[in-house]
Amino acid sequence: MTVRAVRTVRAYRRLSVEERRAQLLDAALSLFAHRAPEEISLDDVAEAAGVSRPLVYRYFPGGKQQLYEAALRSAADVLELCFAEPRTGPLTGRLSRVLDRYLAFVDEHDAGFAALLQGGSVVETSRTTATVDGIRRAAAEQILLHLEVPAPGPGPRLRMMVRTWITAVEAASLIWLDEGKQPDAGTLRDWLVDQFIALLTATAATDPETASAARAALTLEHADGPAGLLARRVIPVVSEAAHLL
């Protein structure tokens, strides 16, 4: 046995159960990031991790299905963290940072992200569907926290507005991938922030609870920030429809 082989064996044996499992999940996520799940075999994962196929089965006796679900759960944990943001400063700034992290994840995992959200995979199950839905709900809950609605909490109109925006972000991300990641991520982020402001203000027009949340959020905004810039762009458009007033 060569010195290199001895070192490899020693490194292999040094890994704990948790470390080895994490290594296999990292390898699987790397593959799922750029190829649809049905295109990936356990041999591919074993090769990417530099281990044998039997070792993959030892950690994931349920085979590819179990490995995919575990990798999906791992990706979901990362995605949910994308929406965690301190509740300080202008709301649009917080949303911008959230979207920067989210779009960076989408960019890194392109094909895998599309397969994850579009469904239709041969390894899709009720558990994987629940995991994806859990990401959406967790993201919506994080956004609702930033609106700081007093007890008993946000009502149906405000909740629907936020979940509608989360759906729009998801759809825009998929279209962005389909369009070759054009426009650039920064432009997409700014547009999605504008979408949030527009949905918030439109809902506020007919829902007192949302109106209260919108007023509180807008008091923290700056004239040269996203909300101020959007207002100045919209006013000339609206003024041309003065006959509607």
Coordinates of C-alpha atoms in Angstrom, one line a residue, residues 1-241:
M1 CA 0.0 0.0 0.0
T2 CA 1.4 3.4 -0.9
V3 CA 1.8 6.3 1.5
R4 CA -1.0 8.1 -0.2
A5 CA -3.3 5.1 0.2
V6 CA -2.5 4.8 3.9
R7 CA -3.3 8.5 4.4
T8 CA -6.6 8.1 2.6
V9 CA -7.5 5.1 4.7
R10 CA -6.6 6.9 7.9
A11 CA -8.6 10.0 6.8
Y12 CA -11.5 7.7 5.9
R13 CA -11.5 6.1 9.4
R14 CA -11.2 9.4 11.2
L15 CA -14.7 10.5 10.1
S16 CA -17.4 10.2 12.6
V17 CA -20.8 8.9 11.7
E18 CA -22.2 12.5 11.6
E19 CA -19.2 13.7 9.5
R20 CA -19.6 10.8 7.0
R21 CA -23.3 11.4 6.7
A22 CA -22.7 15.1 6.1
Q23 CA -20.1 14.3 3.5
L24 CA -22.5 12.1 1.6
L25 CA -25.3 14.7 1.8
D26 CA -22.9 17.4 0.5
A27 CA -22.0 15.2 -2.4
A28 CA -25.6 14.5 -3.2
L29 CA -26.6 18.2 -2.9
S30 CA -23.8 19.1 -5.3
L31 CA -25.1 16.6 -7.8
F32 CA -28.8 17.6 -7.3
A33 CA -27.8 21.2 -7.7
H34 CA -27.1 20.8 -11.4
R35 CA -29.1 17.7 -12.5
A36 CA -32.6 16.5 -11.9
P37 CA -32.9 13.8 -9.2
E38 CA -34.0 11.1 -11.5
E39 CA -30.8 11.5 -13.5
I40 CA -28.6 10.7 -10.5
S41 CA -27.7 7.3 -9.2
L42 CA -26.2 6.1 -6.0
D43 CA -23.0 5.2 -8.0
D44 CA -22.8 8.9 -8.9
V45 CA -23.1 10.0 -5.3
A46 CA -20.5 7.4 -4.2
E47 CA -18.1 8.6 -6.9
A48 CA -18.6 12.3 -6.0
A49 CA -18.0 11.5 -2.3
G50 CA -15.0 9.2 -3.1
V51 CA -16.5 6.2 -1.3
S52 CA -18.0 2.9 -2.3
R53 CA -21.7 2.3 -3.2
P54 CA -22.1 -0.2 -0.2
L55 CA -21.0 2.6 2.1
V56 CA -23.7 4.9 0.8
Y57 CA -26.2 2.1 1.4
R58 CA -24.9 1.7 5.0
Y59 CA -25.8 5.3 5.8
F60 CA -28.9 5.4 3.6
P61 CA -30.4 1.9 3.6
G62 CA -33.5 3.2 1.9
G63 CA -31.4 3.9 -1.2
K64 CA -31.8 6.8 -3.5
Q65 CA -35.2 7.8 -2.1
Q66 CA -33.9 8.2 1.5
L67 CA -30.8 10.0 0.3
Y68 CA -32.8 12.4 -1.8
E69 CA -35.2 13.2 1.0
A70 CA -32.4 13.8 3.4
A71 CA -30.6 16.0 0.9
L72 CA -33.8 17.9 0.3
R73 CA -34.3 18.4 4.1
S74 CA -30.7 19.7 4.3
A75 CA -31.4 22.2 1.4
A76 CA -34.6 23.2 3.0
D77 CA -32.8 24.1 6.3
V78 CA -30.4 26.3 4.3
L79 CA -33.3 28.0 2.4
E80 CA -35.2 28.7 5.6
L81 CA -32.1 30.4 7.0
C82 CA -32.1 32.7 4.0
F83 CA -35.2 34.3 5.3
A84 CA -33.9 34.8 8.9
E85 CA -33.0 38.5 9.3
P86 CA -32.8 40.8 12.3
R87 CA -35.8 43.0 12.7
T88 CA -34.0 46.4 12.6
G89 CA -33.8 49.1 10.0
P90 CA -36.0 49.8 7.0
L91 CA -38.1 46.8 5.9
T92 CA -37.0 47.1 2.3
G93 CA -33.4 46.7 3.4
R94 CA -34.2 43.6 5.3
L95 CA -36.1 42.2 2.3
S96 CA -33.2 43.0 0.0
R97 CA -30.7 41.1 2.2
V98 CA -33.1 38.1 2.4
L99 CA -33.5 38.1 -1.4
D100 CA -29.7 38.4 -1.9
R101 CA -29.3 35.2 0.1
Y102 CA -32.2 33.4 -1.6
L103 CA -31.1 34.3 -5.1
A104 CA -27.6 33.2 -4.4
F105 CA -28.9 29.8 -3.4
V106 CA -31.0 29.6 -6.5
D107 CA -28.0 30.6 -8.6
E108 CA -25.8 28.0 -7.0
H109 CA -28.4 25.2 -7.2
D110 CA -30.0 26.2 -10.5
A111 CA -31.2 22.9 -12.1
G112 CA -31.7 21.2 -8.7
F113 CA -33.7 24.2 -7.5
A114 CA -36.0 24.0 -10.5
A115 CA -36.5 20.3 -10.1
L116 CA -37.2 20.8 -6.4
L117 CA -40.0 23.4 -6.9
Q118 CA -41.5 22.3 -10.1
G119 CA -42.0 18.7 -8.9
G120 CA -42.7 15.8 -11.2
S121 CA -39.6 13.9 -10.1
V122 CA -39.8 10.2 -10.0
V123 CA -38.5 10.4 -6.4
E124 CA -41.2 12.9 -5.3
T125 CA -43.4 11.7 -2.4
S126 CA -45.8 13.2 0.1
R127 CA -42.8 13.8 2.4
T128 CA -40.8 15.7 -0.2
T129 CA -43.9 17.7 -1.1
A130 CA -44.4 18.5 2.6
T131 CA -40.8 19.6 2.9
V132 CA -41.1 22.1 0.0
D133 CA -44.4 23.4 1.3
G134 CA -42.7 23.8 4.7
I135 CA -40.1 26.0 3.1
R136 CA -42.8 28.3 1.7
R137 CA -44.7 28.5 5.0
A138 CA -41.5 29.2 7.0
A139 CA -40.5 31.9 4.6
A140 CA -44.0 33.5 4.9
E141 CA -43.8 33.3 8.7
Q142 CA -40.5 35.1 8.8
I143 CA -41.8 37.9 6.6
L144 CA -44.9 38.3 8.8
L145 CA -42.6 38.7 11.8
H146 CA -41.1 41.7 10.2
L147 CA -44.5 43.4 9.8
E148 CA -44.8 43.2 13.6
V149 CA -48.6 42.8 13.8
P150 CA -49.9 42.9 17.4
A151 CA -51.8 40.1 19.0
P152 CA -53.8 38.0 18.0
G153 CA -51.5 38.1 15.0
P154 CA -51.9 38.7 11.2
G155 CA -55.4 38.1 9.7
P156 CA -56.2 36.3 6.5
R157 CA -55.8 39.2 4.1
L158 CA -52.3 40.0 5.3
R159 CA -51.3 36.4 5.5
M160 CA -52.6 35.8 2.0
M161 CA -50.7 38.9 0.7
V162 CA -47.4 37.7 2.1
R163 CA -47.9 34.1 0.8
T164 CA -48.8 35.5 -2.6
W165 CA -45.5 37.4 -2.6
I166 CA -43.6 34.3 -1.6
T167 CA -45.2 32.5 -4.5
A168 CA -44.3 35.3 -6.8
V169 CA -40.6 35.2 -5.6
E170 CA -40.6 31.4 -6.3
A171 CA -42.1 31.8 -9.7
A172 CA -39.8 34.7 -10.7
S173 CA -36.8 32.6 -9.6
L174 CA -37.8 29.7 -11.9
I175 CA -38.5 32.1 -14.8
W176 CA -35.1 33.8 -14.1
L177 CA -33.4 30.4 -14.5
D178 CA -35.4 29.7 -17.6
E179 CA -34.3 33.0 -19.0
G180 CA -30.6 32.3 -18.5
K181 CA -30.4 34.3 -15.3
Q182 CA -31.4 37.5 -17.0
P183 CA -31.8 40.3 -15.8
D184 CA -29.0 40.2 -13.2
A185 CA -29.7 39.1 -9.7
G186 CA -29.5 42.6 -8.3
T187 CA -32.1 43.9 -10.8
L188 CA -34.4 40.9 -10.0
R189 CA -34.0 41.6 -6.3
D190 CA -35.0 45.2 -6.6
W191 CA -38.0 44.3 -8.7
L192 CA -39.2 41.8 -6.2
V193 CA -38.8 44.3 -3.4
D194 CA -41.0 46.7 -5.4
Q195 CA -43.5 43.9 -5.8
F196 CA -43.7 43.5 -2.1
I197 CA -44.3 47.3 -1.6
A198 CA -47.0 47.3 -4.3
L199 CA -48.8 44.3 -2.8
L200 CA -48.6 45.7 0.7
T201 CA -50.0 49.1 -0.3
A202 CA -52.7 47.6 -2.5
T203 CA -53.9 45.3 0.3
A204 CA -53.7 48.2 2.8
A205 CA -56.3 50.0 0.7
T206 CA -59.0 47.6 1.7
D207 CA -57.7 46.0 4.9
P208 CA -57.2 48.1 8.1
E209 CA -54.8 45.6 9.6
T210 CA -52.5 45.7 6.6
A211 CA -52.9 49.5 6.4
S212 CA -51.6 49.7 10.0
A213 CA -48.6 47.4 9.2
A214 CA -47.9 49.4 6.0
R215 CA -47.8 52.7 7.8
A216 CA -45.5 51.4 10.5
A217 CA -43.2 49.9 7.9
L218 CA -43.1 53.0 5.7
T219 CA -42.2 55.3 8.6
L220 CA -38.8 53.5 8.7
E221 CA -38.1 54.0 5.0
H222 CA -35.8 56.7 3.6
A223 CA -36.6 59.0 0.7
D224 CA -33.6 57.6 -1.2
G225 CA -34.5 54.0 -0.4
P226 CA -36.5 51.5 -2.5
A227 CA -39.9 52.7 -1.2
G228 CA -39.0 56.3 -1.9
L229 CA -37.7 55.6 -5.4
L230 CA -40.7 53.5 -6.2
A231 CA -43.1 56.2 -5.1
R232 CA -41.3 58.8 -7.3
R233 CA -41.5 56.5 -10.3
V234 CA -45.2 55.6 -9.8
I235 CA -46.5 59.1 -9.1
P236 CA -46.0 60.4 -12.7
V237 CA -47.7 57.3 -14.1
V238 CA -50.7 57.7 -11.7
S239 CA -50.9 61.4 -12.3
E240 CA -51.7 60.7 -16.0
A241 CA -54.8 58.9 -14.8

